[in-house]
Amino acid sequence: MAGTGSQGSVKAEELPNSSFLWGVSTSSFQIEGATHSDGRGDSIWDTYCRQQGRVKNGDNGDIACDHYHRFAEDVALMQGLGVGAYRFSISWPRVLPRGRGGGNEPGLSFYDRLIDALLAAGIEPWICLYHWDLPQALDDLGGWENRDIAGWFADYAALVGRRYGDRVKRFATFNEPCVFTLFGYGFGSNAPGIADKAALHRAIHHVNLSHGAAIDVLRSCVQGASLGAIHNRQPCFAESTSAGDVAAALRFAEYWNDAFPHPQHFGCYTPALAEAMEPYQQPGDMAQIARRVDWFGLNHYSPHYIKADSNLLGATFGAPPDDVPRTSIGWPIVPGAFRDTLLDIDRRFGLPIYVLENGTAADDRIDDAGHVQDAGRIAYLQAYTGAMNEAISAGADVRGYFVWSLLDNFEWASGYSQRFGIVYVDYATQRRIPKESARWYSNCIAASRRLRFPATMR
Ligand code: IFM
């Protein structure tokens, strides 16, 4: 795929083989809408959206992509693309409106219908338990700062595992724990909007404890479960060679890359974080956190360029060097950093890797012919899947790749201003229009599947 000259063409000899899993990812709050339907409770993002000035244009998740009512059409779209898997998240407040206690049958049955439709379409469902929409009722009790949340999360995991585990085997505990803790409790720019170092450290430890507790529960109630967590990992380069920026980049990487995978896999915090995390630990915690998982889920978009700052981490996002190309929203395009990250994960963790998010936002428009020509996204996907293939050729055990995202959707504090989908959503009509990149991705999947024939005919 990399270096295929003409836009949209796919070279079969450069693709992973036919057993490779190609998928798409979404998350509940970003696409479902129906926030007031069928007994769903509020999440911290509903609250956050209501607070003036928090989300661009005052956007909220009330309608989003109306996936709650249009999931059958969205499954048909995926089937048309030929994806082998769909990763989505369960909305905790939809199935447990108050976060704990009795399950909400209409909410639970929505995911039954979604899962059944996926299976009927030959698409493997991958469930993520937590993609940032904490029930507001639990935040009222301290949310991720309250140690009791490990028990609440385990009970929620049990509800989900018991309900869907007959049909779903792939479960992830958390999506990007470093992002929702750092931005939600450290910088205050995501829900629940807290900026406090002790709150950040408490949240990190309780998320880690909750991960371990949920892994245990899912292992015991889902026969044949295949479990993991989904982490961001990207190189954190210093914006300049100044000692301040270099130290800031190292500190930022400790939180971004290591605060979760390290304890979850090695049973301790890294030396740089150990002292800060000490006050929140109780005997036995680290063993409870480091439970065996079956794969490493990776989300990767670009490397970071970090500079010193006066915020509580002493570090923030800086600018890439001028010669580094960027996406239309300014994210650096460095496929080599993706290749190196995959090789590094392979060496460090020794687990099969699934890339569960990669993609780009673009300034997509519908043209006069009714098409969405997103050449920039195709170039990005070509370059990044090419880099992944380089990592595989160099020995990294990468088993799957999921594009973020199937649909344009609610991009958190940026509202609907950033379009990450390979399918355009006209929010006024809810019409779905597959972009050129959707066609490219579909061709890529089909070409990869064709590789089976030489092998089976031999
Ligand atoms: O939209 C988000 C997603 O929720 C988590 N990973 C990054 C995506 C793009 O910013």
GROMACS .gro file of C-alpha atoms and ligand atoms in nm:
model
  468
    1MET     CA    1   0.000   0.000   0.000
    2ALA     CA    2   0.277   0.244   0.080
    3GLY     CA    3   0.423   0.407  -0.223
    4THR     CA    4   0.145   0.290  -0.455
    5GLY     CA    5   0.180   0.591  -0.680
    6SER     CA    6  -0.175   0.648  -0.792
    7GLN     CA    7  -0.429   0.756  -0.534
    8GLY     CA    8  -0.650   0.471  -0.418
    9SER     CA    9  -0.461   0.179  -0.574
   10VAL     CA   10  -0.361  -0.114  -0.359
   11LYS     CA   11  -0.063  -0.344  -0.416
   12ALA     CA   12  -0.156  -0.690  -0.298
   13GLU     CA   13   0.202  -0.802  -0.239
   14GLU     CA   14   0.243  -0.535   0.027
   15LEU     CA   15  -0.063  -0.634   0.229
   16PRO     CA   16  -0.076  -0.847   0.542
   17ASN     CA   17  -0.213  -1.192   0.463
   18SER     CA   18  -0.574  -1.305   0.461
   19SER     CA   19  -0.599  -1.390   0.832
   20PHE     CA   20  -0.528  -1.028   0.921
   21LEU     CA   21  -0.828  -0.855   1.079
   22TRP     CA   22  -0.943  -0.530   0.917
   23GLY     CA   23  -1.197  -0.330   1.112
   24VAL     CA   24  -1.346   0.004   1.201
   25SER     CA   25  -1.394   0.164   1.543
   26THR     CA   26  -1.643   0.400   1.705
   27SER     CA   27  -1.757   0.482   2.058
   28SER     CA   28  -2.096   0.512   2.224
   29PHE     CA   29  -2.113   0.880   2.317
   30GLN     CA   30  -1.960   0.989   1.989
   31ILE     CA   31  -2.222   0.828   1.765
   32GLU     CA   32  -2.527   0.692   1.947
   33GLY     CA   33  -2.731   1.002   2.027
   34ALA     CA   34  -3.062   0.913   2.197
   35THR     CA   35  -2.919   1.041   2.523
   36HIS     CA   36  -3.265   1.077   2.677
   37SER     CA   37  -3.421   0.761   2.531
   38ASP     CA   38  -3.527   0.436   2.691
   39GLY     CA   39  -3.411   0.511   3.043
   40ARG     CA   40  -3.047   0.605   2.972
   41GLY     CA   41  -2.889   0.802   3.256
   42ASP     CA   42  -2.667   1.107   3.213
   43SER     CA   43  -2.296   1.063   3.160
   44ILE     CA   44  -2.025   1.309   3.258
   45TRP     CA   45  -2.011   1.416   2.894
   46ASP     CA   46  -2.382   1.513   2.896
   47THR     CA   47  -2.306   1.732   3.196
   48TYR     CA   48  -1.987   1.872   3.046
   49CYS     CA   49  -2.164   1.964   2.721
   50ARG     CA   50  -2.421   2.161   2.920
   51GLN     CA   51  -2.149   2.376   3.079
   52GLN     CA   52  -2.105   2.693   2.881
   53GLY     CA   53  -1.786   2.724   2.681
   54ARG     CA   54  -1.669   2.367   2.736
   55VAL     CA   55  -1.748   2.223   2.391
   56LYS     CA   56  -1.701   2.401   2.060
   57ASN     CA   57  -2.019   2.561   1.926
   58GLY     CA   58  -2.208   2.435   2.231
   59ASP     CA   59  -2.238   2.094   2.060
   60ASN     CA   60  -2.359   1.790   2.252
   61GLY     CA   61  -2.422   1.418   2.206
   62ASP     CA   62  -2.802   1.433   2.206
   63ILE     CA   63  -2.839   1.328   1.842
   64ALA     CA   64  -2.481   1.269   1.723
   65CYS     CA   65  -2.508   1.017   1.436
   66ASP     CA   66  -2.837   0.879   1.567
   67HIS     CA   67  -2.671   0.538   1.555
   68TYR     CA   68  -2.906   0.419   1.830
   69HIS     CA   69  -3.187   0.426   1.573
   70ARG     CA   70  -2.980   0.374   1.258
   71PHE     CA   71  -2.748   0.094   1.364
   72ALA     CA   72  -2.890  -0.147   1.103
   73GLU     CA   73  -2.795   0.095   0.824
   74ASP     CA   74  -2.449   0.136   0.978
   75VAL     CA   75  -2.397  -0.240   1.000
   76ALA     CA   76  -2.501  -0.267   0.635
   77LEU     CA   77  -2.242   0.000   0.550
   78MET     CA   78  -1.972  -0.200   0.727
   79GLN     CA   79  -2.079  -0.515   0.551
   80GLY     CA   80  -2.056  -0.330   0.220
   81LEU     CA   81  -1.700  -0.224   0.305
   82GLY     CA   82  -1.609  -0.584   0.383
   83VAL     CA   83  -1.471  -0.520   0.732
   84GLY     CA   84  -1.411  -0.827   0.945
   85ALA     CA   85  -1.463  -0.659   1.281
   86TYR     CA   86  -1.631  -0.364   1.447
   87ARG     CA   87  -1.508  -0.217   1.771
   88PHE     CA   88  -1.768  -0.017   1.962
   89SER     CA   89  -1.816   0.076   2.324
   90ILE     CA   90  -2.102   0.013   2.560
   91SER     CA   91  -2.255   0.322   2.713
   92TRP     CA   92  -2.233   0.248   3.085
   93PRO     CA   93  -2.521   0.490   3.167
   94ARG     CA   94  -2.740   0.333   2.899
   95VAL     CA   95  -2.719  -0.013   3.055
   96LEU     CA   96  -2.685   0.105   3.417
   97PRO     CA   97  -2.843   0.451   3.435
   98ARG     CA   98  -2.712   0.514   3.787
   99GLY     CA   99  -2.386   0.332   3.724
  100ARG     CA  100  -2.470   0.042   3.954
  101GLY     CA  101  -2.771  -0.151   4.073
  102GLY     CA  102  -3.028  -0.288   3.832
  103GLY     CA  103  -2.962  -0.306   3.458
  104ASN     CA  104  -3.175  -0.108   3.213
  105GLU     CA  105  -3.340  -0.364   2.987
  106PRO     CA  106  -3.411  -0.135   2.688
  107GLY     CA  107  -3.048  -0.021   2.687
  108LEU     CA  108  -2.918  -0.374   2.721
  109SER     CA  109  -3.138  -0.496   2.440
  110PHE     CA  110  -3.008  -0.224   2.206
  111TYR     CA  111  -2.665  -0.390   2.220
  112ASP     CA  112  -2.827  -0.733   2.174
  113ARG     CA  113  -2.974  -0.609   1.848
  114LEU     CA  114  -2.647  -0.449   1.739
  115ILE     CA  115  -2.445  -0.763   1.816
  116ASP     CA  116  -2.694  -0.989   1.642
  117ALA     CA  117  -2.694  -0.767   1.334
  118LEU     CA  118  -2.312  -0.770   1.326
  119LEU     CA  119  -2.294  -1.146   1.356
  120ALA     CA  120  -2.557  -1.189   1.086
  121ALA     CA  121  -2.342  -0.967   0.862
  122GLY     CA  122  -2.029  -1.176   0.933
  123ILE     CA  123  -1.864  -0.898   1.137
  124GLU     CA  124  -1.692  -0.980   1.465
  125PRO     CA  125  -1.805  -0.752   1.751
  126TRP     CA  126  -1.531  -0.610   1.972
  127ILE     CA  127  -1.665  -0.448   2.288
  128CYS     CA  128  -1.486  -0.176   2.479
  129LEU     CA  129  -1.629  -0.129   2.827
  130TYR     CA  130  -1.522   0.228   2.880
  131HIS     CA  131  -1.480   0.500   2.621
  132TRP     CA  132  -1.512   0.798   2.853
  133ASP     CA  133  -1.889   0.822   2.925
  134LEU     CA  134  -1.889   0.765   3.300
  135PRO     CA  135  -2.238   0.766   3.455
  136GLN     CA  136  -2.293   1.107   3.615
  137ALA     CA  137  -2.436   0.933   3.923
  138LEU     CA  138  -2.093   0.777   3.984
  139ASP     CA  139  -1.911   1.102   3.924
  140ASP     CA  140  -2.135   1.250   4.193
  141LEU     CA  141  -1.970   0.995   4.425
  142GLY     CA  142  -1.619   1.096   4.320
  143GLY     CA  143  -1.596   0.909   3.989
  144TRP     CA  144  -1.248   0.779   3.911
  145GLU     CA  145  -1.117   0.948   4.225
  146ASN     CA  146  -1.317   0.712   4.445
  147ARG     CA  147  -1.143   0.379   4.508
  148ASP     CA  148  -1.482   0.205   4.526
  149ILE     CA  149  -1.509   0.248   4.151
  150ALA     CA  150  -1.303  -0.069   4.099
  151GLY     CA  151  -1.595  -0.265   4.245
  152TRP     CA  152  -1.855  -0.070   4.049
  153PHE     CA  153  -1.659  -0.125   3.728
  154ALA     CA  154  -1.623  -0.497   3.800
  155ASP     CA  155  -2.001  -0.526   3.851
  156TYR     CA  156  -2.061  -0.341   3.524
  157ALA     CA  157  -1.813  -0.573   3.349
  158ALA     CA  158  -2.000  -0.873   3.490
  159LEU     CA  159  -2.331  -0.742   3.360
  160VAL     CA  160  -2.183  -0.691   3.012
  161GLY     CA  161  -1.990  -1.019   3.012
  162ARG     CA  162  -2.286  -1.228   3.122
  163ARG     CA  163  -2.526  -1.060   2.882
  164TYR     CA  164  -2.316  -1.068   2.564
  165GLY     CA  165  -2.042  -1.321   2.635
  166ASP     CA  166  -2.231  -1.598   2.455
  167ARG     CA  167  -2.180  -1.403   2.129
  168VAL     CA  168  -1.886  -1.171   2.194
  169LYS     CA  169  -1.538  -1.290   2.292
  170ARG     CA  170  -1.326  -0.979   2.240
  171PHE     CA  171  -1.345  -0.732   2.525
  172ALA     CA  172  -1.129  -0.429   2.602
  173THR     CA  173  -1.147  -0.274   2.947
  174PHE     CA  174  -1.053   0.088   2.868
  175ASN     CA  175  -0.994   0.307   2.567
  176GLU     CA  176  -0.702   0.548   2.604
  177PRO     CA  177  -0.688   0.567   2.983
  178CYS     CA  178  -0.402   0.818   2.960
  179VAL     CA  179  -0.617   1.058   2.760
  180PHE     CA  180  -0.930   1.061   2.971
  181THR     CA  181  -0.736   1.084   3.298
  182LEU     CA  182  -0.488   1.348   3.180
  183PHE     CA  183  -0.744   1.569   3.009
  184GLY     CA  184  -1.030   1.498   3.251
  185TYR     CA  185  -0.841   1.521   3.582
  186GLY     CA  186  -0.508   1.686   3.496
  187PHE     CA  187  -0.573   1.959   3.241
  188GLY     CA  188  -0.949   1.994   3.295
  189SER     CA  189  -1.022   2.023   2.923
  190ASN     CA  190  -1.236   1.708   2.901
  191ALA     CA  191  -1.513   1.579   3.131
  192PRO     CA  192  -1.532   1.599   3.426
  193GLY     CA  193  -1.317   1.911   3.390
  194ILE     CA  194  -1.085   1.877   3.691
  195ALA     CA  195  -0.728   2.011   3.695
  196ASP     CA  196  -0.557   1.878   4.005
  197LYS     CA  197  -0.247   1.665   4.036
  198ALA     CA  198  -0.367   1.454   4.328
  199ALA     CA  199  -0.698   1.393   4.147
  200LEU     CA  200  -0.503   1.284   3.840
  201HIS     CA  201  -0.293   1.038   4.039
  202ARG     CA  202  -0.594   0.896   4.221
  203ALA     CA  203  -0.778   0.852   3.890
  204ILE     CA  204  -0.479   0.677   3.730
  205HIS     CA  205  -0.451   0.427   4.012
  206HIS     CA  206  -0.823   0.355   4.031
  207VAL     CA  207  -0.848   0.305   3.656
  208ASN     CA  208  -0.561   0.057   3.678
  209LEU     CA  209  -0.732  -0.126   3.965
  210SER     CA  210  -1.059  -0.130   3.771
  211HIS     CA  211  -0.882  -0.276   3.468
  212GLY     CA  212  -0.750  -0.569   3.671
  213ALA     CA  213  -1.085  -0.627   3.842
  214ALA     CA  214  -1.270  -0.629   3.508
  215ILE     CA  215  -1.020  -0.869   3.351
  216ASP     CA  216  -1.083  -1.116   3.635
  217VAL     CA  217  -1.458  -1.087   3.604
  218LEU     CA  218  -1.460  -1.126   3.225
  219ARG     CA  219  -1.228  -1.428   3.244
  220SER     CA  220  -1.464  -1.596   3.485
  221CYS     CA  221  -1.791  -1.522   3.308
  222VAL     CA  222  -1.702  -1.532   2.936
  223GLN     CA  223  -1.596  -1.869   2.806
  224GLY     CA  224  -1.311  -1.829   2.558
  225ALA     CA  225  -1.270  -1.458   2.632
  226SER     CA  226  -0.993  -1.271   2.451
  227LEU     CA  227  -0.910  -0.967   2.661
  228GLY     CA  228  -0.700  -0.654   2.654
  229ALA     CA  229  -0.688  -0.280   2.703
  230ILE     CA  230  -0.644  -0.008   2.444
  231HIS     CA  231  -0.352   0.228   2.498
  232ASN     CA  232  -0.211   0.527   2.319
  233ARG     CA  233   0.156   0.505   2.257
  234GLN     CA  234   0.354   0.754   2.060
  235PRO     CA  235   0.702   0.898   2.073
  236CYS     CA  236   0.711   1.223   2.274
  237PHE     CA  237   0.983   1.431   2.111
  238ALA     CA  238   1.105   1.754   2.270
  239GLU     CA  239   1.003   2.059   2.069
  240SER     CA  240   1.355   2.199   2.106
  241THR     CA  241   1.691   2.092   2.246
  242SER     CA  242   1.651   2.316   2.552
  243ALA     CA  243   1.691   2.131   2.881
  244GLY     CA  244   1.341   2.244   2.985
  245ASP     CA  245   1.173   2.098   2.675
  246VAL     CA  246   1.374   1.776   2.694
  247ALA     CA  247   1.276   1.723   3.059
  248ALA     CA  248   0.912   1.813   2.977
  249ALA     CA  249   0.901   1.555   2.696
  250LEU     CA  250   1.033   1.282   2.927
  251ARG     CA  251   0.778   1.371   3.196
  252PHE     CA  252   0.492   1.384   2.948
  253ALA     CA  253   0.588   1.040   2.812
  254GLU     CA  254   0.579   0.893   3.164
  255TYR     CA  255   0.212   0.980   3.189
  256TRP     CA  256   0.113   0.932   2.828
  257ASN     CA  257   0.294   0.609   2.744
  258ASP     CA  258   0.364   0.437   3.072
  259ALA     CA  259   0.111   0.518   3.347
  260PHE     CA  260  -0.116   0.232   3.239
  261PRO     CA  261   0.067  -0.028   3.025
  262HIS     CA  262   0.361  -0.049   3.263
  263PRO     CA  263   0.172  -0.140   3.583
  264GLN     CA  264  -0.076  -0.352   3.388
  265HIS     CA  265   0.201  -0.562   3.235
  266PHE     CA  266   0.488  -0.543   3.482
  267GLY     CA  267   0.310  -0.495   3.815
  268CYS     CA  268   0.471  -0.164   3.916
  269TYR     CA  269   0.473   0.202   3.822
  270THR     CA  270   0.782   0.329   3.642
  271PRO     CA  271   1.046   0.477   3.876
  272ALA     CA  272   0.946   0.829   3.764
  273LEU     CA  273   0.582   0.780   3.875
  274ALA     CA  274   0.631   0.543   4.169
  275GLU     CA  275   0.661   0.807   4.440
  276ALA     CA  276   0.362   1.009   4.319
  277MET     CA  277   0.144   0.698   4.306
  278GLU     CA  278   0.255   0.563   4.645
  279PRO     CA  279  -0.009   0.739   4.863
  280TYR     CA  280  -0.296   0.573   4.673
  281GLN     CA  281  -0.173   0.215   4.686
  282GLN     CA  282  -0.276  -0.059   4.927
  283PRO     CA  283  -0.108  -0.397   4.977
  284GLY     CA  284  -0.190  -0.634   4.693
  285ASP     CA  285  -0.289  -0.360   4.448
  286MET     CA  286  -0.012  -0.418   4.199
  287ALA     CA  287  -0.085  -0.790   4.170
  288GLN     CA  288  -0.452  -0.705   4.122
  289ILE     CA  289  -0.363  -0.466   3.840
  290ALA     CA  290  -0.120  -0.689   3.650
  291ARG     CA  291  -0.363  -0.951   3.527
  292ARG     CA  292  -0.284  -1.158   3.220
  293VAL     CA  293  -0.424  -1.015   2.897
  294ASP     CA  294  -0.433  -1.169   2.551
  295TRP     CA  295  -0.335  -0.877   2.330
  296PHE     CA  296  -0.214  -0.520   2.330
  297GLY     CA  297  -0.459  -0.268   2.182
  298LEU     CA  298  -0.287   0.033   2.027
  299ASN     CA  299  -0.428   0.369   1.923
  300HIS     CA  300  -0.180   0.580   1.731
  301TYR     CA  301  -0.218   0.891   1.517
  302SER     CA  302   0.108   1.087   1.530
  303PRO     CA  303   0.410   1.156   1.748
  304HIS     CA  304   0.396   1.438   2.002
  305TYR     CA  305   0.629   1.737   2.011
  306ILE     CA  306   0.635   1.854   2.373
  307LYS     CA  307   0.750   2.177   2.533
  308ALA     CA  308   0.784   2.300   2.891
  309ASP     CA  309   0.479   2.472   3.039
  310SER     CA  310   0.354   2.612   3.367
  311ASN     CA  311   0.067   2.359   3.393
  312LEU     CA  312   0.062   2.090   3.661
  313LEU     CA  313   0.267   1.850   3.449
  314GLY     CA  314   0.515   2.118   3.345
  315ALA     CA  315   0.462   1.998   2.989
  316THR     CA  316   0.227   2.060   2.699
  317PHE     CA  317   0.191   2.010   2.324
  318GLY     CA  318   0.436   2.209   2.114
  319ALA     CA  319   0.481   2.236   1.740
  320PRO     CA  320   0.650   1.985   1.510
  321PRO     CA  321   0.951   2.104   1.308
  322ASP     CA  322   0.851   2.302   0.998
  323ASP     CA  323   0.945   2.023   0.758
  324VAL     CA  324   0.708   1.768   0.916
  325PRO     CA  325   0.386   1.743   0.711
  326ARG     CA  326   0.060   1.789   0.903
  327THR     CA  327  -0.303   1.694   0.866
  328SER     CA  328  -0.562   1.966   0.808
  329ILE     CA  329  -0.606   1.994   1.187
  330GLY     CA  330  -0.232   2.022   1.242
  331TRP     CA  331  -0.145   1.671   1.359
  332PRO     CA  332   0.204   1.567   1.241
  333ILE     CA  333   0.216   1.294   0.976
  334VAL     CA  334   0.511   1.068   1.060
  335PRO     CA  335   0.442   0.709   0.952
  336GLY     CA  336   0.790   0.600   1.058
  337ALA     CA  337   0.699   0.679   1.419
  338PHE     CA  338   0.407   0.437   1.387
  339ARG     CA  339   0.636   0.162   1.254
  340ASP     CA  340   0.884   0.220   1.536
  341THR     CA  341   0.606   0.225   1.797
  342LEU     CA  342   0.476  -0.112   1.675
  343LEU     CA  343   0.823  -0.264   1.691
  344ASP     CA  344   0.880  -0.117   2.036
  345ILE     CA  345   0.549  -0.256   2.171
  346ASP     CA  346   0.632  -0.595   2.023
  347ARG     CA  347   0.969  -0.600   2.198
  348ARG     CA  348   0.845  -0.468   2.532
  349PHE     CA  349   0.521  -0.654   2.582
  350GLY     CA  350   0.553  -0.966   2.367
  351LEU     CA  351   0.182  -0.979   2.292
  352PRO     CA  352  -0.017  -0.987   1.968
  353ILE     CA  353  -0.093  -0.627   1.874
  354TYR     CA  354  -0.421  -0.494   1.739
  355VAL     CA  355  -0.418  -0.139   1.608
  356LEU     CA  356  -0.761  -0.033   1.728
  357GLU     CA  357  -0.752   0.330   1.614
  358ASN     CA  358  -0.566   0.507   1.338
  359GLY     CA  359  -0.694   0.767   1.097
  360THR     CA  360  -0.718   1.139   1.046
  361ALA     CA  361  -0.961   1.428   1.054
  362ALA     CA  362  -0.997   1.629   0.734
  363ASP     CA  363  -1.189   1.924   0.606
  364ASP     CA  364  -1.429   1.705   0.409
  365ARG     CA  365  -1.698   1.853   0.183
  366ILE     CA  366  -1.963   1.707  -0.043
  367ASP     CA  367  -1.883   1.808  -0.403
  368ASP     CA  368  -2.131   1.899  -0.677
  369ALA     CA  369  -2.151   1.536  -0.784
  370GLY     CA  370  -2.246   1.436  -0.428
  371HIS     CA  371  -1.908   1.272  -0.355
  372VAL     CA  372  -1.659   1.333  -0.078
  373GLN     CA  373  -1.307   1.331  -0.225
  374ASP     CA  374  -1.072   1.288   0.071
  375ALA     CA  375  -0.739   1.233  -0.102
  376GLY     CA  376  -0.551   1.353   0.206
  377ARG     CA  377  -0.706   1.082   0.423
  378ILE     CA  378  -0.629   0.815   0.163
  379ALA     CA  379  -0.267   0.930   0.150
  380TYR     CA  380  -0.250   0.918   0.530
  381LEU     CA  381  -0.401   0.568   0.548
  382GLN     CA  382  -0.173   0.444   0.271
  383ALA     CA  383   0.132   0.578   0.448
  384TYR     CA  384   0.032   0.445   0.790
  385THR     CA  385  -0.077   0.098   0.674
  386GLY     CA  386   0.248   0.090   0.474
  387ALA     CA  387   0.443   0.166   0.792
  388MET     CA  388   0.249  -0.108   0.971
  389ASN     CA  389   0.347  -0.352   0.696
  390GLU     CA  390   0.710  -0.254   0.744
  391ALA     CA  391   0.678  -0.333   1.114
  392ILE     CA  392   0.517  -0.669   1.034
  393SER     CA  393   0.795  -0.750   0.787
  394ALA     CA  394   1.047  -0.664   1.058
  395GLY     CA  395   0.881  -0.917   1.289
  396ALA     CA  396   0.615  -0.726   1.486
  397ASP     CA  397   0.319  -0.951   1.566
  398VAL     CA  398   0.043  -0.719   1.443
  399ARG     CA  399  -0.285  -0.907   1.394
  400GLY     CA  400  -0.534  -0.637   1.302
  401TYR     CA  401  -0.593  -0.276   1.204
  402PHE     CA  402  -0.909  -0.071   1.271
  403VAL     CA  403  -0.970   0.268   1.114
  404TRP     CA  404  -1.089   0.552   1.334
  405SER     CA  405  -1.360   0.604   1.247
  406LEU     CA  406  -1.645   0.445   1.058
  407LEU     CA  407  -1.850   0.766   1.077
  408ASP     CA  408  -1.787   1.135   1.127
  409ASN     CA  409  -1.883   1.191   1.489
  410PHE     CA  410  -1.872   1.399   1.807
  411GLU     CA  411  -1.506   1.480   1.861
  412TRP     CA  412  -1.527   1.561   2.233
  413ALA     CA  413  -1.438   1.923   2.318
  414SER     CA  414  -1.416   1.996   1.944
  415GLY     CA  415  -1.781   1.900   1.897
  416TYR     CA  416  -1.871   1.818   1.537
  417SER     CA  417  -1.603   2.044   1.389
  418GLN     CA  418  -1.360   1.761   1.309
  419ARG     CA  419  -1.453   1.482   1.071
  420PHE     CA  420  -1.265   1.155   1.129
  421GLY     CA  421  -1.500   0.920   0.942
  422ILE     CA  422  -1.444   0.727   0.624
  423VAL     CA  423  -1.820   0.773   0.590
  424TYR     CA  424  -1.945   1.131   0.582
  425VAL     CA  425  -2.243   1.213   0.802
  426ASP     CA  426  -2.467   1.497   0.692
  427TYR     CA  427  -2.583   1.589   1.042
  428ALA     CA  428  -2.886   1.786   0.915
  429THR     CA  429  -3.036   1.481   0.741
  430GLN     CA  430  -2.832   1.199   0.898
  431ARG     CA  431  -2.752   1.081   0.546
  432ARG     CA  432  -2.439   0.864   0.530
  433ILE     CA  433  -2.210   0.917   0.229
  434PRO     CA  434  -1.911   0.684   0.199
  435LYS     CA  435  -1.605   0.895   0.121
  436GLU     CA  436  -1.342   0.800  -0.137
  437SER     CA  437  -1.135   0.666   0.153
  438ALA     CA  438  -1.411   0.415   0.230
  439ARG     CA  439  -1.375   0.281  -0.123
  440TRP     CA  440  -0.998   0.274  -0.084
  441TYR     CA  441  -1.025   0.087   0.246
  442SER     CA  442  -1.271  -0.160   0.100
  443ASN     CA  443  -1.033  -0.233  -0.189
  444CYS     CA  444  -0.747  -0.272   0.055
  445ILE     CA  445  -0.944  -0.531   0.258
  446ALA     CA  446  -1.052  -0.719  -0.053
  447ALA     CA  447  -0.696  -0.731  -0.188
  448SER     CA  448  -0.570  -0.857   0.145
  449ARG     CA  449  -0.830  -1.135   0.151
  450ARG     CA  450  -0.735  -1.246  -0.200
  451LEU     CA  451  -0.392  -1.342  -0.069
  452ARG     CA  452  -0.548  -1.657   0.074
  453PHE     CA  453  -0.572  -1.827  -0.267
  454PRO     CA  454  -0.211  -1.895  -0.350
  455ALA     CA  455  -0.168  -2.041  -0.002
  456THR     CA  456  -0.474  -2.271  -0.005
  457MET     CA  457  -0.420  -2.390  -0.365
  458ARG     CA  458  -0.064  -2.501  -0.308
  459IFM     O1  459  -1.223   1.059   1.864
  459IFM     C1  460  -1.112   1.017   1.937
  459IFM     C2  461  -1.143   0.889   2.010
  459IFM     O2  462  -1.254   0.900   2.093
  459IFM     C3  463  -1.025   0.847   2.095
  459IFM     N1  464  -0.905   0.845   2.016
  459IFM     C4  465  -0.874   0.958   1.933
  459IFM     C5  466  -0.993   0.994   1.847
  459IFM     C6  467  -0.960   1.115   1.759
  459IFM     O3  468  -0.922   1.222   1.838
   0.00000   0.00000   0.00000
